[in-house]
Coordinates of C-alpha atoms in Angstrom, one line a residue:
Chain A
M76 CA -2.1 15.3 23.4
S77 CA -3.6 14.8 19.9
F78 CA -0.6 15.2 17.6
N79 CA 2.2 12.8 17.1
Q80 CA 5.4 13.7 15.4
L81 CA 6.4 11.7 12.3
V82 CA 10.0 10.6 12.0
A83 CA 12.1 9.9 8.9
D84 CA 11.3 6.2 9.0
D85 CA 7.6 7.0 8.6
F86 CA 8.1 8.3 5.1
V87 CA 8.7 6.2 2.0
V88 CA 8.7 7.6 -1.6
S89 CA 7.8 5.3 -4.4
A90 CA 7.5 5.7 -8.1
D91 CA 5.3 3.4 -10.1
S92 CA 4.7 3.1 -13.8
I93 CA 1.1 3.3 -14.9
T94 CA 0.1 2.3 -18.4
A95 CA -3.2 2.9 -20.2
G96 CA -4.6 2.8 -23.7
L97 CA -3.3 5.7 -25.8
W98 CA -6.3 6.8 -27.8
T99 CA -9.3 8.9 -27.0
N100 CA -11.2 5.9 -25.8
S101 CA -8.5 4.7 -23.5
E102 CA -10.4 1.5 -22.7
T103 CA -9.6 0.3 -26.3
P104 CA -5.9 0.3 -27.1
T105 CA -6.5 0.0 -30.8
I106 CA -8.0 2.4 -33.3
T107 CA -9.3 1.0 -36.6
T108 CA -10.9 4.0 -38.2
F109 CA -9.0 7.0 -39.4
F110 CA -10.3 10.4 -40.6
T111 CA -8.7 13.7 -41.7
S112 CA -10.2 17.2 -41.4
S113 CA -10.7 18.9 -44.7
T114 CA -10.6 22.2 -42.9
Q115 CA -7.2 21.5 -41.5
A116 CA -5.9 19.8 -44.7
N117 CA -6.9 22.7 -46.8
G118 CA -5.6 25.3 -44.4
S119 CA -2.1 26.6 -44.1
S120 CA -1.0 23.8 -41.7
G121 CA -2.1 21.2 -44.3
N122 CA 1.0 22.0 -46.2
Y123 CA 3.0 20.6 -43.4
Y124 CA 1.0 17.9 -41.7
L125 CA -2.4 16.1 -41.5
N126 CA -4.3 15.7 -38.3
I127 CA -5.7 12.2 -38.0
F128 CA -8.9 11.5 -36.0
S129 CA -10.4 8.2 -34.9
N130 CA -14.0 9.3 -35.7
E131 CA -15.8 12.3 -37.2
A132 CA -15.6 14.4 -34.0
T133 CA -12.8 16.9 -33.8
S134 CA -12.3 15.9 -30.1
S135 CA -11.0 12.6 -31.3
L136 CA -7.7 14.0 -32.6
E137 CA -5.2 11.1 -32.2
F138 CA -2.0 12.0 -34.0
A139 CA -0.6 13.9 -36.9
V140 CA 1.3 12.5 -39.9
T141 CA 3.9 14.4 -41.9
Y142 CA 6.8 13.9 -44.4
G143 CA 10.2 15.4 -44.2
N144 CA 12.8 15.5 -47.0
Q145 CA 16.3 16.8 -46.5
Y146 CA 16.4 18.4 -50.0
G147 CA 12.9 19.8 -50.0
S148 CA 11.6 17.4 -52.5
G149 CA 8.0 16.3 -52.6
S150 CA 6.5 19.7 -52.0
E151 CA 6.4 23.1 -53.6
L152 CA 9.2 25.5 -52.9
Y153 CA 8.5 28.5 -50.8
N154 CA 10.1 30.6 -53.5
D155 CA 10.8 29.3 -57.0
T156 CA 14.1 31.2 -57.0
V157 CA 15.4 29.5 -53.8
D158 CA 16.0 25.9 -54.4
G159 CA 15.7 23.3 -51.6
L160 CA 13.6 25.3 -49.2
S161 CA 10.1 23.8 -49.0
Y162 CA 7.6 22.5 -46.5
T163 CA 9.3 19.1 -46.5
S164 CA 12.7 20.5 -45.8
T165 CA 11.3 22.5 -42.9
I166 CA 9.9 19.3 -41.5
Y167 CA 13.2 17.5 -42.0
G168 CA 15.1 20.3 -40.2
Q169 CA 12.6 20.4 -37.4
Y170 CA 13.0 16.8 -36.6
R171 CA 16.7 16.8 -37.2
S172 CA 17.0 19.5 -34.6
L173 CA 14.6 17.8 -32.2
V174 CA 15.9 14.3 -32.4
L175 CA 19.5 14.5 -33.5
G176 CA 20.4 18.0 -32.2
D177 CA 23.1 18.4 -34.9
E178 CA 22.5 20.1 -38.2
N179 CA 25.2 17.9 -39.7
A180 CA 23.8 14.6 -38.5
N181 CA 21.7 12.2 -40.6
F182 CA 18.9 9.8 -39.8
V183 CA 20.4 6.3 -39.8
F184 CA 17.7 3.6 -39.5
G185 CA 19.3 0.3 -38.6
G186 CA 22.6 1.2 -40.3
V187 CA 21.1 2.7 -43.5
T188 CA 21.1 6.5 -43.9
S189 CA 17.9 8.1 -45.2
S190 CA 17.3 11.6 -46.5
D191 CA 13.6 11.5 -45.9
F192 CA 11.1 10.1 -43.5
Y193 CA 7.4 9.9 -42.5
V194 CA 6.5 11.0 -39.0
I195 CA 3.6 10.0 -36.7
S196 CA 3.4 12.5 -33.8
V197 CA 0.9 11.5 -31.2
D198 CA -1.4 14.3 -29.9
R199 CA -0.3 15.7 -26.5
N200 CA -3.7 15.1 -25.0
R201 CA -3.5 11.3 -25.7
Y202 CA -0.5 10.5 -23.5
K203 CA 0.5 11.3 -20.0
E204 CA 4.3 11.3 -20.0
G205 CA 5.2 9.1 -23.0
L206 CA 4.5 6.0 -24.9
F207 CA 4.9 2.5 -23.4
P208 CA 7.6 0.6 -25.3
G209 CA 6.6 -2.9 -26.5
S210 CA 2.9 -2.0 -26.9
T211 CA 2.9 -0.8 -30.5
T212 CA 1.4 -2.6 -33.4
L213 CA 1.0 -0.5 -36.5
L214 CA -0.3 -1.9 -39.8
V215 CA 0.8 -0.1 -42.9
S216 CA -0.4 -1.0 -46.4
G217 CA 1.3 -0.4 -49.7
S218 CA 1.1 -1.6 -53.3
D219 CA 3.1 -4.7 -52.3
G220 CA 1.2 -5.8 -49.3
V221 CA 0.7 -5.0 -45.6
I222 CA 3.3 -4.9 -42.9
S223 CA 2.9 -5.0 -39.1
L224 CA 5.4 -2.8 -37.3
T225 CA 6.4 -2.7 -33.6
D226 CA 9.4 -1.5 -31.6
N227 CA 12.3 -3.7 -30.6
S228 CA 12.4 -2.7 -26.9
N229 CA 11.9 -6.3 -25.8
A230 CA 14.8 -7.5 -27.9
V231 CA 17.5 -5.1 -27.1
A232 CA 20.0 -5.6 -24.2
S233 CA 20.7 -1.9 -23.8
V234 CA 18.7 1.2 -24.6
E235 CA 20.1 3.8 -27.0
F236 CA 19.5 7.5 -26.4
N237 CA 19.7 10.6 -28.6
D238 CA 18.5 14.2 -28.1
A239 CA 14.9 13.0 -28.0
G240 CA 15.5 10.5 -25.2
R241 CA 15.1 6.7 -25.7
V242 CA 15.4 5.4 -29.2
F243 CA 14.1 2.0 -30.3
Q244 CA 14.1 0.6 -33.9
L245 CA 10.8 0.0 -35.6
V246 CA 10.8 -3.6 -36.8
S247 CA 8.6 -6.1 -38.4
G248 CA 6.4 -7.7 -35.7
S249 CA 3.6 -6.9 -33.3
A250 CA 3.2 -5.9 -29.6
G251 CA 6.9 -5.9 -29.0
T252 CA 7.6 -9.3 -30.5
L253 CA 9.6 -9.0 -33.7
F254 CA 9.2 -11.1 -36.8
S255 CA 12.6 -12.4 -38.1
G256 CA 11.5 -13.8 -41.4
F257 CA 13.5 -11.2 -43.4
N258 CA 16.2 -10.3 -41.0
N259 CA 17.0 -11.7 -37.5
Q260 CA 16.7 -8.2 -36.1
G261 CA 13.3 -7.6 -37.7
Y262 CA 14.7 -5.2 -40.2
S263 CA 14.2 -5.1 -44.0
V264 CA 16.6 -7.1 -46.1
A265 CA 18.8 -4.2 -47.4
S266 CA 17.2 -0.9 -46.3
G267 CA 17.7 -1.1 -42.5
S268 CA 15.0 -0.8 -39.9
Y269 CA 11.6 0.5 -40.6
G270 CA 12.3 3.6 -38.5
W271 CA 12.6 4.8 -35.0
F272 CA 10.2 4.7 -32.0
L273 CA 10.8 7.7 -29.7
P274 CA 8.6 7.0 -26.7
D275 CA 9.7 10.0 -24.7
I276 CA 8.4 12.5 -27.3
A277 CA 5.6 10.2 -28.4
T278 CA 6.8 10.0 -32.0
Y279 CA 7.4 7.4 -34.7
I280 CA 9.8 8.2 -37.5
L281 CA 9.4 5.8 -40.4
N282 CA 12.0 4.9 -43.0
P283 CA 10.6 5.2 -46.6
R284 CA 13.5 3.2 -47.9
A285 CA 12.4 0.1 -45.9
L286 CA 8.7 0.6 -46.5
G287 CA 9.3 1.2 -50.2
S288 CA 11.3 -2.0 -50.9
V289 CA 9.6 -5.0 -52.5
E290 CA 7.8 -7.6 -50.5
A291 CA 10.6 -10.1 -50.9
D292 CA 12.9 -7.7 -49.2
G293 CA 10.5 -7.0 -46.3
G294 CA 8.8 -3.9 -47.8
I295 CA 5.4 -3.0 -49.0
G296 CA 6.2 -0.8 -52.0
L297 CA 5.2 2.4 -50.3
I298 CA 7.5 4.8 -52.1
P299 CA 7.2 8.6 -51.5
V300 CA 7.0 10.8 -54.5
T301 CA 9.9 13.2 -54.4
A302 CA 9.6 15.4 -57.5
S303 CA 11.2 18.8 -57.2
N304 CA 8.9 21.8 -56.6
S305 CA 5.8 19.6 -56.7
D306 CA 3.0 19.2 -54.2
D307 CA 3.2 15.4 -54.0
Q308 CA 0.9 14.9 -51.0
N309 CA 3.2 12.4 -49.2
P310 CA 1.4 12.9 -45.8
A311 CA -1.9 12.1 -47.6
R312 CA -0.3 9.0 -49.2
F313 CA 1.0 7.9 -45.8
F314 CA -2.5 8.5 -44.3
S315 CA -3.9 6.2 -47.0
A316 CA -1.3 3.6 -46.2
I317 CA -2.4 3.3 -42.5
S318 CA -6.1 3.9 -43.1
S319 CA -6.5 1.5 -46.0
S320 CA -9.0 -1.3 -45.3
N321 CA -6.0 -3.8 -45.6
A322 CA -4.4 -2.1 -42.6
A323 CA -6.4 0.3 -40.4
S324 CA -5.1 -0.9 -37.1
F325 CA -2.9 1.1 -34.7
T326 CA -2.3 -0.2 -31.2
A327 CA -0.3 1.6 -28.5
N328 CA -0.3 2.4 -24.8
S329 CA 0.8 5.5 -22.9
E330 CA 3.0 5.4 -19.8
E331 CA 3.1 7.6 -16.7
T332 CA 5.2 7.5 -13.6
I333 CA 3.2 8.2 -10.5
T334 CA 5.3 9.3 -7.5
S335 CA 3.6 8.3 -4.3
D336 CA 4.5 9.4 -0.8
F337 CA 3.7 6.8 1.8
V338 CA 3.3 7.9 5.3
F339 CA 3.2 5.2 8.0
V340 CA 1.0 6.3 10.9
R341 CA 1.5 4.3 14.2
P342 CA -0.8 5.0 17.0
R343 CA 0.6 3.2 20.1
S344 CA -1.4 1.2 22.6
S345 CA -1.5 4.1 25.1
E346 CA -2.4 6.7 22.5
Y347 CA -5.6 8.0 21.1
N348 CA -7.9 6.1 23.4
Y349 CA -10.1 9.1 24.3
S350 CA -12.1 11.3 22.0
S351 CA -13.2 14.9 21.8
N352 CA -16.3 13.7 20.0
P353 CA -19.4 15.3 21.7
S354 CA -21.1 11.9 21.8
F355 CA -18.1 10.5 23.9
I356 CA -19.2 12.6 26.8
S357 CA -22.5 13.1 28.6
G358 CA -23.8 16.4 29.8
S359 CA -21.9 19.7 29.9
T360 CA -19.3 18.7 32.5
G361 CA -17.3 16.4 30.3
E362 CA -18.0 13.1 32.0
V363 CA -17.3 10.2 29.7
L364 CA -20.4 8.6 28.3
Y365 CA -20.1 5.2 30.0
S366 CA -18.5 4.4 33.3
S367 CA -16.6 1.5 31.5
F368 CA -14.8 4.2 29.4
I369 CA -13.0 5.5 32.5
N370 CA -10.6 2.6 32.7
N371 CA -11.3 0.9 29.4
P372 CA -12.0 3.6 26.9
T373 CA -12.8 2.5 23.3
T374 CA -12.5 4.8 20.4
Y375 CA -13.1 4.2 16.6
M376 CA -10.7 6.0 14.3
T377 CA -12.1 7.0 11.0
T378 CA -9.8 9.8 9.7
V379 CA -6.1 10.4 9.5
G380 CA -4.9 13.9 9.3
L381 CA -1.4 14.9 8.2
Y382 CA -0.2 18.3 9.5
N383 CA 2.8 20.6 9.2
D384 CA 4.7 22.1 12.1
T385 CA 2.1 24.7 12.7
N386 CA -0.8 22.3 12.9
E387 CA -2.2 23.2 9.5
L388 CA -4.1 20.2 8.0
L389 CA -2.4 19.5 4.7
A390 CA -3.8 16.1 3.7
V391 CA -6.5 13.9 5.0
A392 CA -7.4 10.2 4.6
K393 CA -10.5 8.3 5.5
L394 CA -10.6 4.7 6.4
S395 CA -13.1 2.4 4.7
R396 CA -14.6 1.5 8.0
P397 CA -14.1 2.5 11.7
L398 CA -11.0 1.0 13.3
K399 CA -11.3 0.1 16.9
K400 CA -8.7 1.4 19.3
D401 CA -8.2 0.8 23.0
F402 CA -5.4 0.4 25.5
T403 CA -4.8 -3.2 24.2
K404 CA -4.5 -2.3 20.5
E405 CA -2.0 -0.6 18.3
A406 CA -2.5 0.1 14.6
L407 CA -0.3 0.6 11.6
I408 CA -1.9 2.7 8.8
R409 CA -0.2 3.3 5.5
V410 CA -1.4 6.6 4.0
K411 CA -0.7 7.1 0.3
L412 CA -0.3 10.5 -1.2
D413 CA 0.0 10.7 -5.0
F414 CA 1.7 13.6 -6.8
Chain B
M51 CA -1.6 -23.7 13.2
G52 CA -3.0 -20.4 12.2
Y53 CA -1.5 -17.5 10.5
L54 CA -1.1 -14.2 12.3
N55 CA -2.9 -11.3 10.8
N56 CA -0.2 -8.9 9.6
S57 CA -2.3 -6.8 7.4
V58 CA -1.6 -3.1 7.2
V59 CA -4.5 -0.7 6.6
T60 CA -3.8 1.3 3.5
V61 CA -5.7 4.5 2.8
D62 CA -5.4 7.1 0.0
A63 CA -5.1 10.7 1.2
I64 CA -6.2 13.8 -0.5
L65 CA -4.8 17.3 -0.2
T66 CA -7.0 19.7 1.7
T67 CA -7.6 23.2 0.3
K68 CA -5.0 24.4 2.8
G69 CA -2.6 21.7 1.5
R70 CA -3.0 22.8 -2.1
Q71 CA -2.5 26.4 -1.0
A72 CA 0.7 25.5 0.9
L73 CA 1.9 23.6 -2.1
A74 CA 1.3 26.5 -4.4
Q75 CA 3.0 29.0 -2.1
N76 CA 6.2 26.9 -2.4
D77 CA 7.5 28.5 0.8
G78 CA 8.2 25.3 2.7
S79 CA 4.9 25.2 4.5
F80 CA 3.9 22.0 2.7
R81 CA 5.9 19.8 4.9
I82 CA 4.1 17.0 6.7
T83 CA 5.7 16.5 10.1
Q84 CA 2.9 15.2 12.3
F85 CA -0.3 13.3 12.3
S86 CA -3.5 13.1 14.3
L87 CA -6.5 10.8 14.3
A88 CA -10.2 11.6 14.5
D89 CA -13.4 9.8 14.8
D90 CA -15.6 12.0 12.7
E91 CA -19.0 10.4 12.0
I92 CA -18.9 8.1 15.0
D93 CA -21.8 8.3 17.4
Y94 CA -20.8 6.7 20.7
T95 CA -24.3 6.4 21.9
L96 CA -24.5 3.5 19.4
Y97 CA -21.9 1.7 21.5
N98 CA -23.8 -0.8 23.7
P99 CA -21.9 -2.0 26.8
T100 CA -24.9 -4.0 27.9
H101 CA -25.2 -6.0 24.7
P102 CA -26.8 -9.4 25.6
S103 CA -24.3 -11.3 23.3
G104 CA -21.3 -10.1 25.2
S105 CA -18.4 -7.7 24.9
A106 CA -17.5 -8.7 21.4
F107 CA -20.7 -7.1 20.2
Y108 CA -20.6 -3.8 22.2
G109 CA -19.4 -1.9 19.1
Q110 CA -21.3 -3.9 16.5
A111 CA -23.4 -1.0 15.4
I112 CA -20.3 1.2 14.9
E113 CA -17.7 -1.2 13.5
N114 CA -19.5 -2.1 10.3
M115 CA -20.8 1.4 9.4
P116 CA -19.9 2.8 6.0
L117 CA -17.9 6.0 6.0
L118 CA -18.0 9.0 3.8
E119 CA -15.2 10.0 1.6
A120 CA -12.8 12.7 2.8
F121 CA -13.8 16.4 2.4
P122 CA -11.1 18.7 1.1
D123 CA -12.3 21.6 3.3
E124 CA -9.9 21.4 6.3
T125 CA -12.5 23.1 8.5
Q126 CA -15.0 20.3 7.9
I127 CA -12.9 17.3 8.6
M128 CA -10.8 16.1 11.6
K129 CA -13.4 17.8 13.7
Y130 CA -13.3 15.4 16.6
K131 CA -9.7 14.3 17.4
L132 CA -8.8 11.3 19.3
T133 CA -6.6 12.2 22.3
T134 CA -4.0 10.7 24.5
L135 CA -5.0 11.0 28.1
P136 CA -4.0 9.0 31.3
R137 CA -6.0 5.8 31.8
G138 CA -8.7 6.4 34.4
T139 CA -9.7 9.8 33.0
A140 CA -13.3 10.3 34.0
R141 CA -13.9 13.7 32.5
M142 CA -12.9 14.8 29.1
P143 CA -11.2 18.2 28.6
I144 CA -13.6 20.9 27.5
L145 CA -12.6 24.3 26.0
D146 CA -14.1 27.5 27.3
V147 CA -13.5 30.6 25.3
G148 CA -16.1 32.8 27.0
Y149 CA -18.3 33.0 23.9
T150 CA -20.9 30.8 22.3
N151 CA -20.9 33.1 19.3
I152 CA -18.9 36.2 18.5
T153 CA -20.4 39.3 16.9
I154 CA -17.9 42.1 16.3
K155 CA -18.1 45.4 14.4
Q156 CA -16.1 46.2 11.4
G157 CA -12.6 47.3 12.5
A158 CA -13.1 46.3 16.1
S159 CA -10.6 44.1 18.0
L160 CA -11.0 41.1 20.2
A161 CA -8.7 39.0 22.3
I162 CA -9.7 35.4 23.1
T163 CA -7.9 33.5 25.9
P164 CA -9.2 29.9 25.9
Q165 CA -9.2 27.8 29.0
T166 CA -9.3 24.0 29.2
L167 CA -11.6 22.5 31.8
N168 CA -11.0 19.1 33.3
Y169 CA -7.4 19.0 32.1
L170 CA -4.6 17.7 34.3
G171 CA -6.7 17.9 37.4
G172 CA -8.2 21.3 36.9
N173 CA -9.0 24.2 34.7
Q174 CA -6.0 25.8 33.0
S175 CA -4.4 27.2 29.9
E176 CA -2.5 24.5 28.0
A177 CA 1.2 24.7 27.9
A178 CA 1.4 24.0 24.1
G179 CA -1.3 26.6 23.5
Y180 CA -4.2 26.4 21.1
T181 CA -4.6 26.4 17.4
A182 CA -7.3 28.8 16.1
T183 CA -8.6 28.5 12.6
I184 CA -10.8 31.0 11.0
S185 CA -12.7 29.6 8.0
D186 CA -12.5 32.8 5.9
V187 CA -9.4 34.9 6.6
R188 CA -10.8 37.8 4.6
L189 CA -13.0 38.7 7.5
V190 CA -10.0 39.8 9.6
T191 CA -7.2 42.2 9.1
T192 CA -5.4 40.9 12.2
F193 CA -5.4 37.3 13.2
E194 CA -2.6 36.2 15.4
G195 CA -1.7 34.0 18.3
V196 CA 0.5 35.2 21.1
G197 CA 2.1 33.4 24.0
I198 CA 3.9 30.6 22.2
D199 CA 7.3 31.7 21.2
N200 CA 9.0 29.6 18.5
A201 CA 10.0 30.1 14.9
A202 CA 7.2 28.0 13.4
T203 CA 4.6 29.9 15.3
A204 CA 6.1 33.2 14.4
N205 CA 6.1 32.3 10.7
L206 CA 2.5 31.2 10.8
N207 CA 1.4 34.3 12.6
A208 CA 3.3 36.5 10.1
S209 CA 1.4 35.2 7.1
S210 CA -1.9 34.4 8.7
T211 CA -3.9 37.1 6.9
T212 CA -2.1 36.8 3.6
T213 CA -4.7 36.1 0.9
L214 CA -5.3 36.7 -2.8
G215 CA -8.8 37.6 -2.1
T216 CA -10.2 34.1 -2.0
S217 CA -12.0 32.4 0.8
V218 CA -9.4 30.3 2.5
S219 CA -8.9 29.4 6.1
S220 CA -6.1 30.6 8.3
T221 CA -4.6 29.0 11.4
V222 CA -2.6 30.5 14.2
V223 CA -1.1 29.2 17.4
G224 CA -1.0 30.8 20.8
T225 CA -2.4 31.0 24.3
T226 CA -4.3 34.1 23.4
I227 CA -5.8 34.8 20.0
N228 CA -6.0 38.4 18.8
L229 CA -8.2 39.3 15.9
R230 CA -9.4 42.6 14.4
A231 CA -12.4 42.6 12.0
T232 CA -11.8 43.7 8.4
T233 CA -12.2 47.3 7.4
V234 CA -12.7 46.5 3.7
N235 CA -16.2 47.6 2.7
T236 CA -16.2 45.9 -0.7
L237 CA -16.2 42.5 1.0
F238 CA -19.7 43.1 2.2
G239 CA -21.2 43.8 -1.1
S240 CA -24.9 44.4 -0.5
Q241 CA -24.8 42.5 2.8
S242 CA -24.7 44.1 6.3
Q243 CA -22.7 41.3 7.9
L244 CA -20.2 38.6 7.1
N245 CA -20.1 35.2 8.7
A246 CA -17.4 32.6 9.3
T247 CA -16.5 30.1 12.0
L248 CA -13.6 30.2 14.5
T249 CA -12.4 26.7 15.5
I250 CA -10.1 26.5 18.5
I251 CA -8.4 23.3 19.5
G252 CA -6.2 22.6 22.5
R253 CA -2.8 21.4 21.3
D254 CA -2.3 19.1 24.3
S255 CA -5.8 18.0 25.1
G256 CA -7.3 17.9 21.6
A257 CA -10.5 19.5 23.0
R258 CA -12.2 21.5 20.4
I259 CA -14.8 24.2 20.2
Q260 CA -16.3 25.9 17.2
V261 CA -17.8 29.4 17.5
P262 CA -19.7 31.3 14.8
I263 CA -18.2 34.7 14.2
T264 CA -20.1 37.6 12.6
V265 CA -18.6 40.8 11.4
T266 CA -21.2 43.6 11.1
K267 CA -20.7 46.5 8.7
V268 CA -20.3 49.9 10.2
S269 CA -20.9 52.3 7.3

């Protein structure tokens, strides 16, 4: 007999979290150069967002930045006779629907309500399942200095959720360690947190009120221009704030859960001691190669095959070197199948 | 005092082409229920039972050899299965299908009834039957195993020639394997014959034989 049935105890399912650098060059978790595409910026999509690249190649698309305003300020109106409907109000409504799931809800960053925000939306090709909490360090520059932002995932006792999954506050600090110089929670003095980190949709939403406050209050003076029916280029201003030579550093990791199926294969002492290998026999009559193999056969397993009920070979694993098997030996082989 | 070696060999498995097909079909056929072991790549003539340094060195030439990575083609791996036989077995089971190669005309039928030699004290048909795998199911319009009556075998035989036009293998189980060569002319293109392999394995003995199969175009 050459097939052995597997029983329930032979199977173990395991889920492991795998993290990696987020950007195009995944070996380097930090990007320090930022480019835009004039083709994209001058196209129709440029009214809504700017694509950001880490080098001059279009294959290096890393994320997009945009600006949303509840009242449509900061961009031209779609129609001069319809007040409040503009590119920025569309962005605001888009993220309100995506993140809050309620058209009457507001964005409340660390206890302070904001009617506008900047957004960093990481390109889908950069991450596997989501972003890895506690890995972010984003430098943002303004007229009143530079601030380093991270998420507070390492500091919270319980995780908050909204319609976009897990929500962490963006706080002053780096690599998950908050800076409590202005506020013991890492927030600005009077304008709440610096935004939200939404790892499950790979998005950062930044609070312009906190970033726009003065240095003494934990801000950097990065204030969006919010004139009515005016193309104020707030995405470009935010791009300048993160690409400025004072800042120009964005670190983050992606996260993926790999589900593995472990199958434990247990050949017993009395099993698998003979082989159908042509070199195991001599001649055409099937006699074993050596007379010593009659009572003390020795085989060398190299391959494990996993089959279904109808003997179809579904998966196969090779050992790194032959494993000796005879009537005095048993083996325990753990076969790992990743999905 | 020494520590006992309690290490577990861990290996990474890959899905075979058949495994990916079963997964895509989403019909329950991707369900691992049994395992088998093989010694592909091993040449037992390298085993030296007269090694001057003693029995610990008999397998020296085999035990340290590097092994190739797994091939995803299910017909090219697990070729030589290890088998469980009573201690004292002097002759290994050998399959006899009556052919060393099969040439069959387009549309013609053939029944193959394998026999296992040197098995359980004689030559006989195995009680659990035989698995037969054709490497390219497009070559046959009928490919079925008969003689083993259970639900799993019936399901396998019912879908054995289902293909989306791609070259995939098909496996059936039975004591007799019936096949009928394809009648589809377009498969031949400009060629006058199509080639594949038929692999038959004894489900009890593990004995294996692979026979080339050629389908010749009629018109």
